[in-house]
C-alpha cells in the first residue's frame, strides 16, 4: 500500500453556508464544489488548500453525521488519505484486523472511490481512504 498524501480533512458543521462564509472571510478559502450526497444525508463543500483540501460536511437529514453533531458538536470529523490501490489497501487492513466501516469501496463525493476505517481501530480518528479513478 502506498499513501499518496493527505487528500483532505473533513470537518463537521451544522450550517454549510455560515461555515463557507467564515472560511472565506477568515482564510480566503473558497469552495471548488458543493455536492449533496442524498443517500448519506450530507452536503459537502471542498475548499482547496495547498496540495490538500478542507471538506466541510453538513447533515441534510438523519444519519451518521447528524448523530456525530448531536453527540460531539462541530469539529474535526475525519482525515482522508490518498491511496493508489483502494481494493488492495482494504484487503491489507482486513488482514491486519482493522475494523472497516466499508468492506467495499463506494463512489466518493468528488468521483473516485472511498472507504472508511472504523475509529475503534485507528486511535479514535475516522480515516477515509480515497483512490482517484480516471474515467
Ligand atoms: Co471525506
mmCIF file of N, CA and C and ligand atoms in Angstrom:
data_model
loop_
_atom_site.group_PDB
_atom_site.id
_atom_site.type_symbol
_atom_site.label_atom_id
_atom_site.label_comp_id
_atom_site.label_asym_id
_atom_site.label_seq_id
_atom_site.Cartn_x
_atom_site.Cartn_y
_atom_site.Cartn_z
ATOM 1 N N UNK A 1 0.848 -1.203 0.000
ATOM 2 C CA UNK A 1 0.000 0.000 0.000
ATOM 3 C C UNK A 1 0.877 1.245 0.000
ATOM 4 N N UNK A 2 0.586 2.168 -0.890
ATOM 5 C CA UNK A 2 1.340 3.425 -0.954
ATOM 6 C C UNK A 2 0.404 4.590 -0.699
ATOM 7 N N UNK A 3 0.749 5.370 0.285
ATOM 8 C CA UNK A 3 -0.046 6.572 0.523
ATOM 9 C C UNK A 3 0.435 7.671 -0.403
ATOM 10 N N UNK A 4 -0.507 8.369 -1.013
ATOM 11 C CA UNK A 4 -0.141 9.419 -1.961
ATOM 12 C C UNK A 4 -0.205 10.796 -1.335
ATOM 13 N N UNK A 5 -0.769 10.869 -0.131
ATOM 14 C CA UNK A 5 -0.814 12.171 0.534
ATOM 15 C C UNK A 5 -2.073 12.333 1.347
ATOM 16 N N UNK A 6 -2.164 13.491 1.968
ATOM 17 C CA UNK A 6 -3.362 13.826 2.727
ATOM 18 C C UNK A 6 -4.366 14.398 1.728
ATOM 19 N N UNK A 7 -5.349 13.599 1.369
ATOM 20 C CA UNK A 7 -6.302 14.031 0.327
ATOM 21 C C UNK A 7 -7.148 15.196 0.820
ATOM 22 N N UNK A 8 -7.733 15.041 2.014
ATOM 23 C CA UNK A 8 -8.456 16.156 2.626
ATOM 24 C C UNK A 8 -8.662 15.911 4.114
ATOM 25 N N UNK A 9 -9.124 16.956 4.786
ATOM 26 C CA UNK A 9 -9.521 16.866 6.189
ATOM 27 C C UNK A 9 -10.996 17.214 6.232
ATOM 28 N N UNK A 10 -11.799 16.347 6.864
ATOM 29 C CA UNK A 10 -13.247 16.554 6.927
ATOM 30 C C UNK A 10 -13.654 17.204 8.240
ATOM 31 N N UNK A 11 -14.445 18.264 8.142
ATOM 32 C CA UNK A 11 -14.904 18.983 9.324
ATOM 33 C C UNK A 11 -16.434 19.023 9.315
ATOM 34 N N UNK A 12 -17.038 18.576 10.410
ATOM 35 C CA UNK A 12 -18.498 18.570 10.524
ATOM 36 C C UNK A 12 -18.978 19.966 10.925
ATOM 37 N N UNK A 13 -19.955 20.482 10.196
ATOM 38 C CA UNK A 13 -20.518 21.803 10.507
ATOM 39 C C UNK A 13 -22.044 21.703 10.525
ATOM 40 N N UNK A 14 -22.670 22.566 11.310
ATOM 41 C CA UNK A 14 -24.131 22.496 11.377
ATOM 42 C C UNK A 14 -24.786 23.352 10.295
ATOM 43 N N UNK A 15 -24.077 24.350 9.784
ATOM 44 C CA UNK A 15 -24.633 25.207 8.724
ATOM 45 C C UNK A 15 -23.543 25.474 7.691
ATOM 46 N N UNK A 16 -23.704 24.864 6.523
ATOM 47 C CA UNK A 16 -22.653 24.933 5.499
ATOM 48 C C UNK A 16 -22.419 26.361 5.008
ATOM 49 N N UNK A 17 -23.499 27.108 4.775
ATOM 50 C CA UNK A 17 -23.331 28.470 4.244
ATOM 51 C C UNK A 17 -22.580 29.349 5.238
ATOM 52 N N UNK A 18 -22.936 29.216 6.515
ATOM 53 C CA UNK A 18 -22.228 30.002 7.541
ATOM 54 C C UNK A 18 -20.762 29.602 7.610
ATOM 55 N N UNK A 19 -20.506 28.310 7.540
ATOM 56 C CA UNK A 19 -19.121 27.826 7.613
ATOM 57 C C UNK A 19 -18.328 28.312 6.398
ATOM 58 N N UNK A 20 -18.953 28.253 5.208
ATOM 59 C CA UNK A 20 -18.266 28.717 3.992
ATOM 60 C C UNK A 20 -17.934 30.201 4.093
ATOM 61 N N UNK A 21 -18.881 30.985 4.616
ATOM 62 C CA UNK A 21 -18.649 32.424 4.766
ATOM 63 C C UNK A 21 -17.476 32.655 5.716
ATOM 64 N N UNK A 22 -17.431 31.870 6.795
ATOM 65 C CA UNK A 22 -16.328 32.015 7.756
ATOM 66 C C UNK A 22 -14.988 31.669 7.117
ATOM 67 N N UNK A 23 -14.915 30.528 6.433
ATOM 68 C CA UNK A 23 -13.636 30.115 5.836
ATOM 69 C C UNK A 23 -13.161 31.106 4.780
ATOM 70 N N UNK A 24 -14.122 31.712 4.077
ATOM 71 C CA UNK A 24 -13.716 32.693 3.063
ATOM 72 C C UNK A 24 -13.235 33.976 3.729
ATOM 73 N N UNK A 25 -13.996 34.424 4.711
ATOM 74 C CA UNK A 25 -13.637 35.687 5.363
ATOM 75 C C UNK A 25 -12.332 35.554 6.162
ATOM 76 N N UNK A 26 -12.219 34.468 6.921
ATOM 77 C CA UNK A 26 -11.057 34.325 7.806
ATOM 78 C C UNK A 26 -9.809 33.906 7.050
ATOM 79 N N UNK A 27 -9.940 32.995 6.070
ATOM 80 C CA UNK A 27 -8.759 32.393 5.452
ATOM 81 C C UNK A 27 -8.676 32.618 3.939
ATOM 82 N N UNK A 28 -9.707 33.232 3.361
ATOM 83 C CA UNK A 28 -9.705 33.434 1.913
ATOM 84 C C UNK A 28 -9.887 32.151 1.124
ATOM 85 N N UNK A 29 -10.443 31.113 1.761
ATOM 86 C CA UNK A 29 -10.649 29.835 1.067
ATOM 87 C C UNK A 29 -12.046 29.800 0.451
ATOM 88 N N UNK A 30 -12.106 29.271 -0.779
ATOM 89 C CA UNK A 30 -13.396 29.197 -1.472
ATOM 90 C C UNK A 30 -13.687 27.774 -1.894
ATOM 91 N N UNK A 31 -14.960 27.422 -1.905
ATOM 92 C CA UNK A 31 -15.369 26.074 -2.305
ATOM 93 C C UNK A 31 -15.171 25.913 -3.803
ATOM 94 N N UNK A 32 -14.560 24.786 -4.204
ATOM 95 C CA UNK A 32 -14.472 24.490 -5.640
ATOM 96 C C UNK A 32 -15.686 23.675 -6.076
ATOM 97 N N UNK A 33 -16.323 23.002 -5.111
ATOM 98 C CA UNK A 33 -17.538 22.262 -5.455
ATOM 99 C C UNK A 33 -18.375 22.034 -4.206
ATOM 100 N N UNK A 34 -19.688 22.005 -4.398
ATOM 101 C CA UNK A 34 -20.617 21.671 -3.320
ATOM 102 C C UNK A 34 -21.509 20.558 -3.849
ATOM 103 N N UNK A 35 -21.539 19.451 -3.103
ATOM 104 C CA UNK A 35 -22.250 18.274 -3.590
ATOM 105 C C UNK A 35 -23.184 17.754 -2.503
ATOM 106 N N UNK A 36 -24.420 17.399 -2.872
ATOM 107 C CA UNK A 36 -25.333 16.746 -1.929
ATOM 108 C C UNK A 36 -25.254 15.245 -2.158
ATOM 109 N N UNK A 37 -24.980 14.495 -1.078
ATOM 110 C CA UNK A 37 -24.968 13.035 -1.143
ATOM 111 C C UNK A 37 -26.245 12.560 -0.454
ATOM 112 N N UNK A 38 -27.307 12.442 -1.247
ATOM 113 C CA UNK A 38 -28.640 12.169 -0.700
ATOM 114 C C UNK A 38 -28.656 10.869 0.108
ATOM 115 N N UNK A 39 -27.949 9.846 -0.397
ATOM 116 C CA UNK A 39 -28.022 8.537 0.250
ATOM 117 C C UNK A 39 -27.353 8.552 1.624
ATOM 118 N N UNK A 40 -26.480 9.520 1.853
ATOM 119 C CA UNK A 40 -25.832 9.605 3.161
ATOM 120 C C UNK A 40 -26.368 10.772 3.979
ATOM 121 N N UNK A 41 -27.304 11.527 3.379
ATOM 122 C CA UNK A 41 -27.901 12.676 4.068
ATOM 123 C C UNK A 41 -26.858 13.719 4.483
ATOM 124 N N UNK A 42 -25.930 13.990 3.582
ATOM 125 C CA UNK A 42 -24.951 15.044 3.840
ATOM 126 C C UNK A 42 -24.776 15.916 2.607
ATOM 127 N N UNK A 43 -24.347 17.148 2.868
ATOM 128 C CA UNK A 43 -23.953 18.053 1.801
ATOM 129 C C UNK A 43 -22.510 18.428 2.112
ATOM 130 N N UNK A 44 -21.651 18.386 1.112
ATOM 131 C CA UNK A 44 -20.237 18.653 1.363
ATOM 132 C C UNK A 44 -19.717 19.732 0.418
ATOM 133 N N UNK A 45 -18.766 20.510 0.924
ATOM 134 C CA UNK A 45 -18.069 21.503 0.111
ATOM 135 C C UNK A 45 -16.583 21.224 0.229
ATOM 136 N N UNK A 46 -15.875 21.293 -0.894
ATOM 137 C CA UNK A 46 -14.419 21.099 -0.895
ATOM 138 C C UNK A 46 -13.725 22.429 -1.132
ATOM 139 N N UNK A 47 -12.813 22.761 -0.220
ATOM 140 C CA UNK A 47 -12.052 24.005 -0.307
ATOM 141 C C UNK A 47 -10.584 23.655 -0.522
ATOM 142 N N UNK A 48 -10.053 23.887 -1.722
ATOM 143 C CA UNK A 48 -8.649 23.565 -1.974
ATOM 144 C C UNK A 48 -7.734 24.381 -1.069
ATOM 145 N N UNK A 49 -6.682 23.712 -0.578
ATOM 146 C CA UNK A 49 -5.727 24.362 0.323
ATOM 147 C C UNK A 49 -4.365 23.722 0.074
ATOM 148 N N UNK A 50 -3.482 24.434 -0.629
ATOM 149 C CA UNK A 50 -2.186 23.855 -0.981
ATOM 150 C C UNK A 50 -2.396 22.587 -1.788
ATOM 151 N N UNK A 51 -1.717 21.504 -1.379
ATOM 152 C CA UNK A 51 -1.910 20.253 -2.113
ATOM 153 C C UNK A 51 -2.923 19.343 -1.424
ATOM 154 N N UNK A 52 -3.757 19.941 -0.558
ATOM 155 C CA UNK A 52 -4.824 19.158 0.046
ATOM 156 C C UNK A 52 -6.110 19.990 0.020
ATOM 157 N N UNK A 53 -7.100 19.586 0.786
ATOM 158 C CA UNK A 53 -8.391 20.293 0.794
ATOM 159 C C UNK A 53 -9.003 20.208 2.175
ATOM 160 N N UNK A 54 -9.897 21.138 2.433
ATOM 161 C CA UNK A 54 -10.778 21.009 3.593
ATOM 162 C C UNK A 54 -12.144 20.617 3.050
ATOM 163 N N UNK A 55 -12.735 19.600 3.664
ATOM 164 C CA UNK A 55 -14.087 19.181 3.285
ATOM 165 C C UNK A 55 -15.017 19.575 4.432
ATOM 166 N N UNK A 56 -15.979 20.431 4.151
ATOM 167 C CA UNK A 56 -16.974 20.796 5.159
ATOM 168 C C UNK A 56 -18.194 19.924 4.928
ATOM 169 N N UNK A 57 -18.681 19.275 5.997
ATOM 170 C CA UNK A 57 -19.816 18.361 5.863
ATOM 171 C C UNK A 57 -20.972 18.840 6.728
ATOM 172 N N UNK A 58 -22.129 18.976 6.095
ATOM 173 C CA UNK A 58 -23.338 19.418 6.804
ATOM 174 C C UNK A 58 -24.414 18.343 6.658
ATOM 175 N N UNK A 59 -25.086 17.967 7.754
ATOM 176 C CA UNK A 59 -26.167 16.982 7.614
ATOM 177 C C UNK A 59 -27.395 17.599 6.944
ATOM 178 N N UNK A 60 -28.058 16.832 6.083
ATOM 179 C CA UNK A 60 -29.318 17.295 5.486
ATOM 180 C C UNK A 60 -30.443 16.332 5.853
ATOM 181 N N UNK A 61 -30.220 15.549 6.893
ATOM 182 C CA UNK A 61 -31.229 14.606 7.367
ATOM 183 C C UNK A 61 -30.581 13.697 8.396
ATOM 184 N N UNK A 62 -31.349 12.714 8.859
ATOM 185 C CA UNK A 62 -30.844 11.779 9.869
ATOM 186 C C UNK A 62 -29.763 10.883 9.283
ATOM 187 N N UNK A 63 -28.738 10.624 10.048
ATOM 188 C CA UNK A 63 -27.688 9.726 9.585
ATOM 189 C C UNK A 63 -26.490 9.815 10.504
ATOM 190 N N UNK A 64 -25.394 9.191 10.072
ATOM 191 C CA UNK A 64 -24.192 9.141 10.904
ATOM 192 C C UNK A 64 -23.696 10.550 11.236
ATOM 193 N N UNK A 65 -23.769 11.460 10.269
ATOM 194 C CA UNK A 65 -23.227 12.802 10.508
ATOM 195 C C UNK A 65 -24.104 13.607 11.473
ATOM 196 N N UNK A 66 -25.423 13.494 11.333
ATOM 197 C CA UNK A 66 -26.296 14.225 12.265
ATOM 198 C C UNK A 66 -26.106 13.684 13.680
ATOM 199 N N UNK A 67 -25.902 12.373 13.805
ATOM 200 C CA UNK A 67 -25.657 11.788 15.132
ATOM 201 C C UNK A 67 -24.321 12.269 15.699
ATOM 202 N N UNK A 68 -23.306 12.354 14.830
ATOM 203 C CA UNK A 68 -21.992 12.854 15.255
ATOM 204 C C UNK A 68 -22.134 14.268 15.823
ATOM 205 N N UNK A 69 -22.866 15.133 15.111
ATOM 206 C CA UNK A 69 -23.029 16.533 15.543
ATOM 207 C C UNK A 69 -23.804 16.621 16.849
ATOM 208 N N UNK A 70 -24.824 15.772 16.997
ATOM 209 C CA UNK A 70 -25.594 15.766 18.253
ATOM 210 C C UNK A 70 -24.710 15.369 19.427
ATOM 211 N N UNK A 71 -23.879 14.361 19.184
ATOM 212 C CA UNK A 71 -23.026 13.834 20.247
ATOM 213 C C UNK A 71 -21.848 14.738 20.558
ATOM 214 N N UNK A 72 -21.195 15.222 19.542
ATOM 215 C CA UNK A 72 -19.904 15.886 19.745
ATOM 216 C C UNK A 72 -19.857 17.326 19.295
ATOM 217 N N UNK A 73 -20.882 17.771 18.589
ATOM 218 C CA UNK A 73 -20.879 19.141 18.097
ATOM 219 C C UNK A 73 -19.957 19.291 16.900
ATOM 220 N N UNK A 74 -19.808 20.515 16.434
ATOM 221 C CA UNK A 74 -18.981 20.766 15.259
ATOM 222 C C UNK A 74 -17.519 20.445 15.558
ATOM 223 N N UNK A 75 -16.799 20.101 14.514
ATOM 224 C CA UNK A 75 -15.359 19.881 14.695
ATOM 225 C C UNK A 75 -14.795 18.877 13.714
ATOM 226 N N UNK A 76 -13.557 18.494 14.006
ATOM 227 C CA UNK A 76 -12.846 17.554 13.139
ATOM 228 C C UNK A 76 -13.614 16.240 13.049
ATOM 229 N N UNK A 77 -13.878 15.780 11.839
ATOM 230 C CA UNK A 77 -14.684 14.579 11.633
ATOM 231 C C UNK A 77 -13.861 13.417 11.100
ATOM 232 N N UNK A 78 -13.040 13.645 10.086
ATOM 233 C CA UNK A 78 -12.196 12.570 9.563
ATOM 234 C C UNK A 78 -10.994 13.129 8.818
ATOM 235 N N UNK A 79 -10.000 12.250 8.612
ATOM 236 C CA UNK A 79 -8.918 12.590 7.696
ATOM 237 C C UNK A 79 -8.991 11.617 6.535
ATOM 238 N N UNK A 80 -8.666 12.111 5.347
ATOM 239 C CA UNK A 80 -8.736 11.275 4.153
ATOM 240 C C UNK A 80 -7.347 11.128 3.557
ATOM 241 N N UNK A 81 -6.925 9.867 3.396
ATOM 242 C CA UNK A 81 -5.610 9.560 2.848
ATOM 243 C C UNK A 81 -5.764 9.061 1.424
ATOM 244 N N UNK A 82 -4.975 9.614 0.519
ATOM 245 C CA UNK A 82 -4.995 9.161 -0.868
ATOM 246 C C UNK A 82 -4.195 7.872 -1.005
ATOM 247 N N UNK A 83 -4.779 6.880 -1.659
ATOM 248 C CA UNK A 83 -4.076 5.620 -1.906
ATOM 249 C C UNK A 83 -4.161 5.286 -3.396
ATOM 250 N N UNK A 84 -3.189 4.495 -3.855
ATOM 251 C CA UNK A 84 -3.167 4.166 -5.290
ATOM 252 C C UNK A 84 -4.031 2.944 -5.589
ATOM 253 N N UNK A 85 -4.237 2.089 -4.583
ATOM 254 C CA UNK A 85 -4.971 0.837 -4.814
ATOM 255 C C UNK A 85 -5.896 0.589 -3.628
ATOM 256 N N UNK A 86 -7.121 1.118 -3.724
ATOM 257 C CA UNK A 86 -8.017 1.068 -2.563
ATOM 258 C C UNK A 86 -8.444 -0.369 -2.252
ATOM 259 N N UNK A 87 -8.640 -1.200 -3.285
ATOM 260 C CA UNK A 87 -9.060 -2.584 -3.029
ATOM 261 C C UNK A 87 -7.958 -3.348 -2.285
ATOM 262 N N UNK A 88 -6.729 -3.223 -2.774
ATOM 263 C CA UNK A 88 -5.593 -3.874 -2.119
ATOM 264 C C UNK A 88 -5.389 -3.336 -0.711
ATOM 265 N N UNK A 89 -5.565 -2.025 -0.549
ATOM 266 C CA UNK A 89 -5.386 -1.409 0.767
ATOM 267 C C UNK A 89 -6.402 -1.965 1.756
ATOM 268 N N UNK A 90 -7.660 -2.095 1.320
ATOM 269 C CA UNK A 90 -8.703 -2.620 2.211
ATOM 270 C C UNK A 90 -8.419 -4.073 2.590
ATOM 271 N N UNK A 91 -7.947 -4.850 1.615
ATOM 272 C CA UNK A 91 -7.585 -6.249 1.889
ATOM 273 C C UNK A 91 -6.543 -6.302 2.998
ATOM 274 N N UNK A 92 -5.544 -5.441 2.866
ATOM 275 C CA UNK A 92 -4.451 -5.422 3.826
ATOM 276 C C UNK A 92 -4.971 -5.012 5.207
ATOM 277 N N UNK A 93 -5.827 -3.994 5.248
ATOM 278 C CA UNK A 93 -6.404 -3.539 6.521
ATOM 279 C C UNK A 93 -7.158 -4.695 7.181
ATOM 280 N N UNK A 94 -7.923 -5.415 6.363
ATOM 281 C CA UNK A 94 -8.722 -6.535 6.875
ATOM 282 C C UNK A 94 -7.813 -7.617 7.449
ATOM 283 N N UNK A 95 -6.747 -7.921 6.711
ATOM 284 C CA UNK A 95 -5.785 -8.923 7.191
ATOM 285 C C UNK A 95 -5.156 -8.519 8.521
ATOM 286 N N UNK A 96 -4.977 -7.215 8.686
ATOM 287 C CA UNK A 96 -4.379 -6.709 9.926
ATOM 288 C C UNK A 96 -5.377 -6.681 11.076
ATOM 289 N N UNK A 97 -6.644 -6.993 10.771
ATOM 290 C CA UNK A 97 -7.668 -6.996 11.807
ATOM 291 C C UNK A 97 -8.249 -5.626 12.078
ATOM 292 N N UNK A 98 -8.000 -4.702 11.171
ATOM 293 C CA UNK A 98 -8.557 -3.357 11.327
ATOM 294 C C UNK A 98 -10.037 -3.399 10.956
ATOM 295 N N UNK A 99 -10.860 -2.803 11.803
ATOM 296 C CA UNK A 99 -12.303 -2.816 11.560
ATOM 297 C C UNK A 99 -12.642 -1.816 10.446
ATOM 298 N N UNK A 100 -13.418 -2.276 9.489
ATOM 299 C CA UNK A 100 -13.777 -1.425 8.352
ATOM 300 C C UNK A 100 -15.220 -0.957 8.484
ATOM 301 N N UNK A 101 -15.474 0.303 8.145
ATOM 302 C CA UNK A 101 -16.851 0.774 8.015
ATOM 303 C C UNK A 101 -17.387 0.303 6.665
ATOM 304 N N UNK A 102 -16.552 0.400 5.641
ATOM 305 C CA UNK A 102 -16.923 -0.036 4.280
ATOM 306 C C UNK A 102 -16.063 -1.221 3.872
ATOM 307 N N UNK A 103 -16.705 -2.377 3.734
ATOM 308 C CA UNK A 103 -15.980 -3.568 3.267
ATOM 309 C C UNK A 103 -15.642 -3.412 1.790
ATOM 310 N N UNK A 104 -16.511 -2.687 1.093
ATOM 311 C CA UNK A 104 -16.361 -2.490 -0.347
ATOM 312 C C UNK A 104 -16.309 -0.980 -0.595
ATOM 313 N N UNK A 105 -15.371 -0.501 -1.418
ATOM 314 C CA UNK A 105 -15.297 0.944 -1.698
ATOM 315 C C UNK A 105 -16.582 1.444 -2.349
ATOM 316 N N UNK A 106 -16.902 2.693 -2.085
ATOM 317 C CA UNK A 106 -18.086 3.297 -2.706
ATOM 318 C C UNK A 106 -17.673 4.594 -3.397
ATOM 319 N N UNK A 107 -18.528 5.082 -4.293
ATOM 320 C CA UNK A 107 -18.191 6.311 -5.012
ATOM 321 C C UNK A 107 -18.058 7.480 -4.040
ATOM 322 N N UNK A 108 -17.043 8.300 -4.219
ATOM 323 C CA UNK A 108 -16.818 9.453 -3.356
ATOM 324 C C UNK A 108 -17.546 10.679 -3.864
ATOM 325 N N UNK A 109 -17.559 11.730 -3.038
ATOM 326 C CA UNK A 109 -18.259 12.965 -3.388
ATOM 327 C C UNK A 109 -17.635 13.635 -4.609
ATOM 328 N N UNK A 110 -16.356 13.394 -4.831
ATOM 329 C CA UNK A 110 -15.667 14.033 -5.959
ATOM 330 C C UNK A 110 -15.344 13.032 -7.049
ATOM 331 N N UNK A 111 -16.106 11.944 -7.103
ATOM 332 C CA UNK A 111 -15.753 10.874 -8.026
ATOM 333 C C UNK A 111 -14.714 10.001 -7.346
ATOM 334 N N UNK A 112 -14.164 9.039 -8.057
ATOM 335 C CA UNK A 112 -13.205 8.139 -7.432
ATOM 336 C C UNK A 112 -13.900 7.197 -6.473
ATOM 337 N N UNK A 113 -13.106 6.485 -5.681
ATOM 338 C CA UNK A 113 -13.639 5.512 -4.736
ATOM 339 C C UNK A 113 -13.148 5.840 -3.342
ATOM 340 N N UNK A 114 -14.007 5.635 -2.355
ATOM 341 C CA UNK A 114 -13.626 5.897 -0.964
ATOM 342 C C UNK A 114 -14.094 4.745 -0.087
ATOM 343 N N UNK A 115 -13.437 4.589 1.063
ATOM 344 C CA UNK A 115 -13.845 3.611 2.074
ATOM 345 C C UNK A 115 -13.361 4.112 3.423
ATOM 346 N N UNK A 116 -14.194 3.925 4.431
ATOM 347 C CA UNK A 116 -13.840 4.399 5.771
ATOM 348 C C UNK A 116 -13.372 3.245 6.651
ATOM 349 N N UNK A 117 -12.390 3.554 7.504
ATOM 350 C CA UNK A 117 -11.918 2.618 8.531
ATOM 351 C C UNK A 117 -12.561 3.032 9.848
ATOM 352 N N UNK A 118 -12.871 2.053 10.687
ATOM 353 C CA UNK A 118 -13.572 2.371 11.935
ATOM 354 C C UNK A 118 -12.623 3.007 12.953
ATOM 355 N N UNK A 119 -13.064 4.112 13.590
ATOM 356 C CA UNK A 119 -12.186 4.804 14.551
ATOM 357 C C UNK A 119 -11.725 3.910 15.710
ATOM 358 N N UNK A 120 -12.503 2.885 16.012
ATOM 359 C CA UNK A 120 -12.088 1.950 17.063
ATOM 360 C C UNK A 120 -10.732 1.325 16.767
ATOM 361 N N UNK A 121 -10.415 1.189 15.488
ATOM 362 C CA UNK A 121 -9.160 0.548 15.091
ATOM 363 C C UNK A 121 -8.071 1.547 14.747
ATOM 364 N N UNK A 122 -8.389 2.839 14.750
ATOM 365 C CA UNK A 122 -7.440 3.830 14.236
ATOM 366 C C UNK A 122 -7.213 4.948 15.243
ATOM 367 N N UNK A 123 -7.038 4.580 16.503
ATOM 368 C CA UNK A 123 -6.739 5.559 17.557
ATOM 369 C C UNK A 123 -7.786 6.665 17.599
ATOM 370 N N UNK A 124 -9.044 6.273 17.407
ATOM 371 C CA UNK A 124 -10.185 7.188 17.534
ATOM 372 C C UNK A 124 -10.231 8.293 16.485
ATOM 373 N N UNK A 125 -9.572 8.050 15.351
ATOM 374 C CA UNK A 125 -9.684 9.005 14.245
ATOM 375 C C UNK A 125 -10.366 8.277 13.082
ATOM 376 N N UNK A 126 -11.496 8.814 12.645
ATOM 377 C CA UNK A 126 -12.148 8.235 11.472
ATOM 378 C C UNK A 126 -11.244 8.494 10.271
ATOM 379 N N UNK A 127 -10.853 7.410 9.569
ATOM 380 C CA UNK A 127 -9.930 7.533 8.436
ATOM 381 C C UNK A 127 -10.660 7.104 7.163
ATOM 382 N N UNK A 128 -10.575 7.956 6.149
ATOM 383 C CA UNK A 128 -11.155 7.663 4.842
ATOM 384 C C UNK A 128 -10.003 7.378 3.882
ATOM 385 N N UNK A 129 -10.088 6.273 3.170
ATOM 386 C CA UNK A 129 -9.136 6.026 2.092
ATOM 387 C C UNK A 129 -9.781 6.467 0.786
ATOM 388 N N UNK A 130 -9.019 7.148 -0.066
ATOM 389 C CA UNK A 130 -9.543 7.645 -1.344
ATOM 390 C C UNK A 130 -8.636 7.207 -2.480
ATOM 391 N N UNK A 131 -9.243 6.696 -3.521
ATOM 392 C CA UNK A 131 -8.485 6.451 -4.744
ATOM 393 C C UNK A 131 -9.116 7.245 -5.869
ATOM 394 N N UNK A 132 -8.312 8.077 -6.491
ATOM 395 C CA UNK A 132 -8.789 8.801 -7.666
ATOM 396 C C UNK A 132 -8.826 7.823 -8.820
ATOM 397 N N UNK A 133 -9.959 7.700 -9.451
ATOM 398 C CA UNK A 133 -10.007 6.807 -10.602
ATOM 399 C C UNK A 133 -10.216 7.650 -11.851
ATOM 400 N N UNK A 134 -9.546 7.286 -12.903
ATOM 401 C CA UNK A 134 -9.757 8.028 -14.142
ATOM 402 C C UNK A 134 -10.893 7.361 -14.894
ATOM 403 N N UNK A 135 -11.793 8.176 -15.412
ATOM 404 C CA UNK A 135 -12.963 7.618 -16.089
ATOM 405 C C UNK A 135 -12.643 7.344 -17.555
HETATM 406 CO CO1 LIG B 1 -14.064 12.939 3.174
#
